[in-house]
PDB file of C-alpha atoms and ligand atoms in Angstrom:
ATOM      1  CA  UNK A   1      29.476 269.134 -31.337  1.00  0.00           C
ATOM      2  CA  UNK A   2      32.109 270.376 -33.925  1.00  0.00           C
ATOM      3  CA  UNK A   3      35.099 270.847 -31.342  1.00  0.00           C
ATOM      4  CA  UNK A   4      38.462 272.554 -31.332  1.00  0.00           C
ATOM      5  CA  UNK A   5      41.348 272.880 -29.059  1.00  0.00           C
ATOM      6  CA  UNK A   6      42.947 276.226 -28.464  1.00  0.00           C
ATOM      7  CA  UNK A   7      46.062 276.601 -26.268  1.00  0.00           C
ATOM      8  CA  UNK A   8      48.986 278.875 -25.115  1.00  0.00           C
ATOM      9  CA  UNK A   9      51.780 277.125 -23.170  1.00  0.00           C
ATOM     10  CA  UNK A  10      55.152 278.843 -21.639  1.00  0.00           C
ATOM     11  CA  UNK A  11      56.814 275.793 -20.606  1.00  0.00           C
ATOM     12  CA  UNK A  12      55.359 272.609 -22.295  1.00  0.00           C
ATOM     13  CA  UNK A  13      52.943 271.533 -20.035  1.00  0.00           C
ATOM     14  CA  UNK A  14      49.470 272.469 -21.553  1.00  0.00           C
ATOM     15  CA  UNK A  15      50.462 271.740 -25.285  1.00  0.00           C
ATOM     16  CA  UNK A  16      51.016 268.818 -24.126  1.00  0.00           C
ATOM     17  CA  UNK A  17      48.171 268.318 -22.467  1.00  0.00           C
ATOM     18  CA  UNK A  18      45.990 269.876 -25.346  1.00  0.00           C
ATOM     19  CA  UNK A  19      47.739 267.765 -27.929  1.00  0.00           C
ATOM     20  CA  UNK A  20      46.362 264.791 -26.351  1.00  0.00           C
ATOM     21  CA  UNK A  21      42.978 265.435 -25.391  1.00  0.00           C
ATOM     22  CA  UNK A  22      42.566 266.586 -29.201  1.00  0.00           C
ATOM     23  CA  UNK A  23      44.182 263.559 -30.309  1.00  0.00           C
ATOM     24  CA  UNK A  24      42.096 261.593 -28.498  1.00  0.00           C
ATOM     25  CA  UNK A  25      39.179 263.453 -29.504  1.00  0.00           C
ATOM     26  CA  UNK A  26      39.985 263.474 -32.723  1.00  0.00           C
ATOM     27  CA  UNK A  27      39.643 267.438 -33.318  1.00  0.00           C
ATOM     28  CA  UNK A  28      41.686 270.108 -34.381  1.00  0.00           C
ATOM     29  CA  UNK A  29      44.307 271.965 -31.899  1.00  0.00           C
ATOM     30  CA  UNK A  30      45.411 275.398 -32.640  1.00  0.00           C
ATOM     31  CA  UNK A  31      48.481 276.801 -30.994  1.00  0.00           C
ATOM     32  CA  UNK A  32      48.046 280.518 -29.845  1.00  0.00           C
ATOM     33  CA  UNK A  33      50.757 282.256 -31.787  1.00  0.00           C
ATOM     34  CA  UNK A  34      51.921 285.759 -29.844  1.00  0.00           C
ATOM     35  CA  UNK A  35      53.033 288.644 -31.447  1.00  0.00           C
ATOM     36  CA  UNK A  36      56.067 288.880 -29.093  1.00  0.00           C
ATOM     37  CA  UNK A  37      57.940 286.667 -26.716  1.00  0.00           C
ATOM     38  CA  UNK A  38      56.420 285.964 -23.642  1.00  0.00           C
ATOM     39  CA  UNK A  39      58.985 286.451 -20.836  1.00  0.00           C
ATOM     40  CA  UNK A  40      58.580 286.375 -16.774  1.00  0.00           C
ATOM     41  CA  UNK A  41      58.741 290.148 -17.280  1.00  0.00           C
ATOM     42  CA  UNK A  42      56.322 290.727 -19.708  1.00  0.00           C
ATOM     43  CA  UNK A  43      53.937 288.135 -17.628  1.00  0.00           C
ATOM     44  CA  UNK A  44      54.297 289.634 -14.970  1.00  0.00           C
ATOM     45  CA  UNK A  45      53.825 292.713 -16.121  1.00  0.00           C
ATOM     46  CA  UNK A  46      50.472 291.551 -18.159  1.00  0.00           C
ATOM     47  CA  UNK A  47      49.069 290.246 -14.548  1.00  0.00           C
ATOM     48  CA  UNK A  48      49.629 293.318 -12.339  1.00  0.00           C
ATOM     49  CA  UNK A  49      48.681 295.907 -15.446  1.00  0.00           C
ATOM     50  CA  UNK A  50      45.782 294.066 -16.806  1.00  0.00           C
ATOM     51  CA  UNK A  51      47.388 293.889 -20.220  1.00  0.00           C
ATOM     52  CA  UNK A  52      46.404 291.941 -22.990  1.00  0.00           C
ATOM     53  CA  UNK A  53      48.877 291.164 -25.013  1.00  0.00           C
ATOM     54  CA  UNK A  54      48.449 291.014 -29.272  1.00  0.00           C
ATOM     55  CA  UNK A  55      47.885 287.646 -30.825  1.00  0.00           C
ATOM     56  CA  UNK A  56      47.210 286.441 -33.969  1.00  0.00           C
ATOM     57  CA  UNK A  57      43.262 285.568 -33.946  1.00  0.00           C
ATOM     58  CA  UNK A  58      41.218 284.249 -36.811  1.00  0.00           C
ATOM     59  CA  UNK A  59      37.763 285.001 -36.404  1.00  0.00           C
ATOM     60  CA  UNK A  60      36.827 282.904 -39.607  1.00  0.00           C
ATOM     61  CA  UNK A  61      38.477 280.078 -38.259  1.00  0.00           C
ATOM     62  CA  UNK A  62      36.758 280.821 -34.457  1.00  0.00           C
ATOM     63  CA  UNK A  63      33.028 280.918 -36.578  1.00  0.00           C
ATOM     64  CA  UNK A  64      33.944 277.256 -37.616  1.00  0.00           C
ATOM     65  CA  UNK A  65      33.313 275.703 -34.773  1.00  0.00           C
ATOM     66  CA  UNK A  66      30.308 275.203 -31.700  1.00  0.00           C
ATOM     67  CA  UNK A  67      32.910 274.100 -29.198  1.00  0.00           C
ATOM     68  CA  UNK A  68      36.018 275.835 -28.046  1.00  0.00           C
ATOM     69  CA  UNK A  69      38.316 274.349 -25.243  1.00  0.00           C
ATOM     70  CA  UNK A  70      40.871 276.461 -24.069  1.00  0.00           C
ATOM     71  CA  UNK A  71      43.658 275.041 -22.627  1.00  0.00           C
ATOM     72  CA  UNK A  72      46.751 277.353 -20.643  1.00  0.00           C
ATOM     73  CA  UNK A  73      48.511 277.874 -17.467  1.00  0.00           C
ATOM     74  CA  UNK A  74      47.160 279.470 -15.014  1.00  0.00           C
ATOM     75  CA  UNK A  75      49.584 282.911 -13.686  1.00  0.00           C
ATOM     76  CA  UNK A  76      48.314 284.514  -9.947  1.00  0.00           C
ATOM     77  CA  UNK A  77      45.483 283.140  -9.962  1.00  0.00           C
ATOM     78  CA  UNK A  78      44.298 283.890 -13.201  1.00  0.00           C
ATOM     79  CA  UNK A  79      44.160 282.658 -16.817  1.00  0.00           C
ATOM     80  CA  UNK A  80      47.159 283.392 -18.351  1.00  0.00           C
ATOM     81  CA  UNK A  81      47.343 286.549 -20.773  1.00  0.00           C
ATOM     82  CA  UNK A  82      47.941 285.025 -24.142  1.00  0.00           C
ATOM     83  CA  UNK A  83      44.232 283.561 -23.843  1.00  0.00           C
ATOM     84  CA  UNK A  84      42.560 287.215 -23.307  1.00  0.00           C
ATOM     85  CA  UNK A  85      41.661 288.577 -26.580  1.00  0.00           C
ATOM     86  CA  UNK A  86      39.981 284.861 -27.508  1.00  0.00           C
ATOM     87  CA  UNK A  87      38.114 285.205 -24.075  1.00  0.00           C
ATOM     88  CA  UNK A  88      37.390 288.970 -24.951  1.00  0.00           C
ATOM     89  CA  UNK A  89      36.168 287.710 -28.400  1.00  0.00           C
ATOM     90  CA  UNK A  90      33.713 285.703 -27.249  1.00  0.00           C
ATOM     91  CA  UNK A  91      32.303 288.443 -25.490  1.00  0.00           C
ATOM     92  CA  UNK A  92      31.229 290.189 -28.883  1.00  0.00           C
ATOM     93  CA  UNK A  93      30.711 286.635 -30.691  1.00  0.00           C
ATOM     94  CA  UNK A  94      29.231 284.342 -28.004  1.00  0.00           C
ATOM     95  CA  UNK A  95      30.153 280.464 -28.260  1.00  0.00           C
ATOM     96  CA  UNK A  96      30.255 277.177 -25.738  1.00  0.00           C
ATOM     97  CA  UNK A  97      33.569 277.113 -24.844  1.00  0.00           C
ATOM     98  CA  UNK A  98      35.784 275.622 -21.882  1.00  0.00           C
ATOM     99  CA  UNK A  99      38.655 276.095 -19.804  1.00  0.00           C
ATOM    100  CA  UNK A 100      41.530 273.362 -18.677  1.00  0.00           C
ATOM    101  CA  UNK A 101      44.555 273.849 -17.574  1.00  0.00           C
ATOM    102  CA  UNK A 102      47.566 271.939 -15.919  1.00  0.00           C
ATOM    103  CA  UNK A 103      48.602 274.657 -13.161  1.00  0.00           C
ATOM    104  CA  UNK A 104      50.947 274.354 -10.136  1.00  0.00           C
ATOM    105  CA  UNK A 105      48.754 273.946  -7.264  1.00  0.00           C
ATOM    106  CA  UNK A 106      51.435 274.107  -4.809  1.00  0.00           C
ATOM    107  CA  UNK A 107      49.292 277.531  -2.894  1.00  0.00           C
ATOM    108  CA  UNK A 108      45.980 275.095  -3.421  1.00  0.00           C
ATOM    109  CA  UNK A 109      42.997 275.784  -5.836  1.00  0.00           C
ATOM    110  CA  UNK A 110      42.720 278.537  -8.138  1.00  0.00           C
ATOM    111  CA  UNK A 111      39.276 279.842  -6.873  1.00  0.00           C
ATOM    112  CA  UNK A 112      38.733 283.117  -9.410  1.00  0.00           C
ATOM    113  CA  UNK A 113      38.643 281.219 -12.482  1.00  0.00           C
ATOM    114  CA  UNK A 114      34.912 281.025 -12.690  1.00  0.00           C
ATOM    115  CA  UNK A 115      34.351 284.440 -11.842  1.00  0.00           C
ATOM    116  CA  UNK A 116      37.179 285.786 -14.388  1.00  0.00           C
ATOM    117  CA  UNK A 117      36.022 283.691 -17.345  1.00  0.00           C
ATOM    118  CA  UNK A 118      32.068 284.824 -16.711  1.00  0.00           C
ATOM    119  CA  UNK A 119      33.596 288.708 -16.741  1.00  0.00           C
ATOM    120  CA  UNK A 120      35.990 288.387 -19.606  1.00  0.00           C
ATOM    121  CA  UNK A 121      32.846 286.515 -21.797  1.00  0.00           C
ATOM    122  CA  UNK A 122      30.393 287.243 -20.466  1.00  0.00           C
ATOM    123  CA  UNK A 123      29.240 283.956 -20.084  1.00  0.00           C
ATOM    124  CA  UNK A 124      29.712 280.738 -18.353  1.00  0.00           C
ATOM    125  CA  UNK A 125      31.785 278.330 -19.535  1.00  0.00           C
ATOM    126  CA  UNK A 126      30.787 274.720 -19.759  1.00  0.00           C
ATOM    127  CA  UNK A 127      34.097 272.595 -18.968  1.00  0.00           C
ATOM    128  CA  UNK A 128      36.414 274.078 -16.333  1.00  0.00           C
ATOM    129  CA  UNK A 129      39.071 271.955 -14.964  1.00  0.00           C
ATOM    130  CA  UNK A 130      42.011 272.538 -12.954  1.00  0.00           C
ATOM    131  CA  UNK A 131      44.495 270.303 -12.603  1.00  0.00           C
ATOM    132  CA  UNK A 132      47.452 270.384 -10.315  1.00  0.00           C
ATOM    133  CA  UNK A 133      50.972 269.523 -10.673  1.00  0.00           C
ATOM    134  CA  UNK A 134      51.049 269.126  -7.248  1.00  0.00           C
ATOM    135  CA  UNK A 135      48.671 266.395  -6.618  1.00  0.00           C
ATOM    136  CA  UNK A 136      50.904 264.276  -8.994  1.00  0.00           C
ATOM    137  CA  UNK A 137      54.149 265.196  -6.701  1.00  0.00           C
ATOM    138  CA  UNK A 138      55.052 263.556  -3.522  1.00  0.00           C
ATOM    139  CA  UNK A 139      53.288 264.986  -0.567  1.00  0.00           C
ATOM    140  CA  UNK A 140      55.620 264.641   2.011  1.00  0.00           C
ATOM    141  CA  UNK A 141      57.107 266.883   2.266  1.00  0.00           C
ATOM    142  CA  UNK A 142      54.294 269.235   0.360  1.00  0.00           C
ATOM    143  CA  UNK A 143      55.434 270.218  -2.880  1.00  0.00           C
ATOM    144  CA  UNK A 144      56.198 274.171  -3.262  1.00  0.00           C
ATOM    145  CA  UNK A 145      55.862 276.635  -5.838  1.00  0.00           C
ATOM    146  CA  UNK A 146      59.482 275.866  -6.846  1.00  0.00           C
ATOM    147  CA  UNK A 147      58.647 272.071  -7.595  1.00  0.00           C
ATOM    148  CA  UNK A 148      55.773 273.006  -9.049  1.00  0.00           C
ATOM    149  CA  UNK A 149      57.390 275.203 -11.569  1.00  0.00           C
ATOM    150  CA  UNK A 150      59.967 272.674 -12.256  1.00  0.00           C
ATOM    151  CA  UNK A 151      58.318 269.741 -12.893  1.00  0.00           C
ATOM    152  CA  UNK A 152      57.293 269.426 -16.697  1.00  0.00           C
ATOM    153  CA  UNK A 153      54.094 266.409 -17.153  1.00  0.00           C
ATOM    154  CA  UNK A 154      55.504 262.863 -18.840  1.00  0.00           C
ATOM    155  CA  UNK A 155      53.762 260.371 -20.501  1.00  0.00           C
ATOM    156  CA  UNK A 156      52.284 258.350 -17.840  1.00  0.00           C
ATOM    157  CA  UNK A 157      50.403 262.081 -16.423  1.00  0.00           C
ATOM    158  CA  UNK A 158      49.604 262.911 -19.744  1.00  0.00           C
ATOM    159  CA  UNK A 159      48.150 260.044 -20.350  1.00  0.00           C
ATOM    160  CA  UNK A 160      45.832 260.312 -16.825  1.00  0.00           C
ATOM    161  CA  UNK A 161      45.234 264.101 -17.405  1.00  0.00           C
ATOM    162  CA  UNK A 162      43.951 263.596 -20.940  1.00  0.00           C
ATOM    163  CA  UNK A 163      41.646 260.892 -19.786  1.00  0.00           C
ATOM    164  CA  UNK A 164      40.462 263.053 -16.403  1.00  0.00           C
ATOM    165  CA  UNK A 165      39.403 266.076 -19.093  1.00  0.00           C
ATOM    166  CA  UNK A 166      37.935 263.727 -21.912  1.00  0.00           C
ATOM    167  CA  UNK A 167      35.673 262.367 -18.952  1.00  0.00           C
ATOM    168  CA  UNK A 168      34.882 265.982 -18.304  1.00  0.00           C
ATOM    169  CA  UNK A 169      33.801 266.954 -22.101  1.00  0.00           C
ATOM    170  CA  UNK A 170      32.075 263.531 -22.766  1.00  0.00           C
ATOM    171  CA  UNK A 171      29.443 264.826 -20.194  1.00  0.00           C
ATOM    172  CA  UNK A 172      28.843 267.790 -22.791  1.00  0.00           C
ATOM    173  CA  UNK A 173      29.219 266.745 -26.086  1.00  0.00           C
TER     174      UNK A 173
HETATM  175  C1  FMN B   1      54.336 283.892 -13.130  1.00  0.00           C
HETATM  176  C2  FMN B   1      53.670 282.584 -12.785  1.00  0.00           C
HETATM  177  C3  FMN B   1      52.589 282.594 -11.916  1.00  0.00           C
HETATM  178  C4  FMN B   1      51.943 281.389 -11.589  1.00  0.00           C
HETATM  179  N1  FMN B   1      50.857 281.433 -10.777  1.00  0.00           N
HETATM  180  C5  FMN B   1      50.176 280.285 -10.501  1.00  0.00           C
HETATM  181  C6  FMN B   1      48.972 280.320  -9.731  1.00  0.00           C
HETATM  182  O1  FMN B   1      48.495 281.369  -9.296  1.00  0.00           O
HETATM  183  N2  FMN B   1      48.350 279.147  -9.484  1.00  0.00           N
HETATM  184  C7  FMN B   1      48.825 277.956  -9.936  1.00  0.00           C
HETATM  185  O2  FMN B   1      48.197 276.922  -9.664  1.00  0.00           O
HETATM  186  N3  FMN B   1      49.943 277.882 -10.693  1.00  0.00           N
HETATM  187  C8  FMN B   1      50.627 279.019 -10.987  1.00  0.00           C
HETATM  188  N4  FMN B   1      51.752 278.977 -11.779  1.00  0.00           N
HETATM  189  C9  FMN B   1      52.255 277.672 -12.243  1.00  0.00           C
HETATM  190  C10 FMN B   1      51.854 277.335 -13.682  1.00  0.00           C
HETATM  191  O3  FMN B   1      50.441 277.472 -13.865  1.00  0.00           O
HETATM  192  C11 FMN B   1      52.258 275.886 -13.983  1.00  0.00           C
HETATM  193  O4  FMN B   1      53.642 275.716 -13.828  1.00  0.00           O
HETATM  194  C12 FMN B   1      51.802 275.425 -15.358  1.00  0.00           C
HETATM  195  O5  FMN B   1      51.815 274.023 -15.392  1.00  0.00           O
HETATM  196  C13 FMN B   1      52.692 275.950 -16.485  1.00  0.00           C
HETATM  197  O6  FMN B   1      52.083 275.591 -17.681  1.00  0.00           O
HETATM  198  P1  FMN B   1      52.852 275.620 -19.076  1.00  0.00           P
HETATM  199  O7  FMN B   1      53.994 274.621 -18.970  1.00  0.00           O
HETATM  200  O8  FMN B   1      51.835 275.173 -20.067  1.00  0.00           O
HETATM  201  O9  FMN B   1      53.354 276.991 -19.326  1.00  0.00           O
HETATM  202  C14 FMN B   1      52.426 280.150 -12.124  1.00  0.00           C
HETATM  203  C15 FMN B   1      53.531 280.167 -13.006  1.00  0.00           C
HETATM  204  C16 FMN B   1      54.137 281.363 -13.337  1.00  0.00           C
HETATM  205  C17 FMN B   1      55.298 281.334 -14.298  1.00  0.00           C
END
């Protein structure tokens, strides 16, 4: 399967993370470029308004491909923003695609993804993994939102992350 990468990251974390599954894939990764700077403002504002906020989207280069990965944080539960209008593209131009993400974890599992990716699609998507800072913290005592946030993924969790997803998509493709 022809395969690309597509990610947004606000701190680091899932670039880095997409940058090495597609290197070790050996496919192309495509950055999601925003129209304007993301902020804690604006995301929160995009969560509790529903907004989806302008990016720059290539349909061409979308077309190119029978695989698209997503990879991006996950905000209150749900995907974060920057990834809408792909998601809402491939509701008019269907495609396999996926979903991973390196997310906080410290409330637990992020149970809506499913549901939000089949509505925003309209279809279901064939990779979805969650991964959790917080599983790669110590647990005692149990990591909170405010380690979560801090902690940014090195080498060594890269390294077990990228091999955890590439498991995952060698079952598809
Ligand atoms: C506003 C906001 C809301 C968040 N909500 C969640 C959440 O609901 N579930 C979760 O697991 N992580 C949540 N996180 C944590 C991020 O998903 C996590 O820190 C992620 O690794 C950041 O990825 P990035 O470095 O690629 O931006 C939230 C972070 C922010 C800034």
């Amino acid at each position: 399967m022809n395969s690309v990468i597509i990610s947004y990251s606000y701190t680091g974390n899932n670039n880095a993370l997409a940058e090495s599954v597609a290197r070790e894939l050996s496919v192309k990764h495509i950055n999601i470029s925003v129209q304007k700077p993301i902020t804690m403002g604006s995301i929160l504002m995009d969560m509790i308004f529903a907004r989806t906020p302008k990016v720059q989207l290539d349909p061409d280069i979308m077309q190119q491909y029978d695989l698209i990965i997503f990879c991006a944080p996950i905000w209150m539960g749900q995907v974060a923003s920057p990834l809408r209008a792909y998601l809402n593209y491939l509701k008019t131009s269907p495609k396999a695609y996926g979903f991973i993400s390196i997310s906080g974890g410290a409330d637990g599992a992020n149970p809506k993804l499913d549901s939000e990716l089949r509505k925003r699609t309209g279809t279901q998507s064939i990779i979805l993994l969650d991964q959790h800072k917080a599983d790669l913290l110590p647990t005692n005592p149990k990591p909170t939102r405010k380690d979560t946030s801090a902690y940014r993924i090195g080498r060594e969790d890269t390294k077990r992350l990228t091999s955890t997803v590439i498991e995952e998509i060698k079952k598809i493709i």
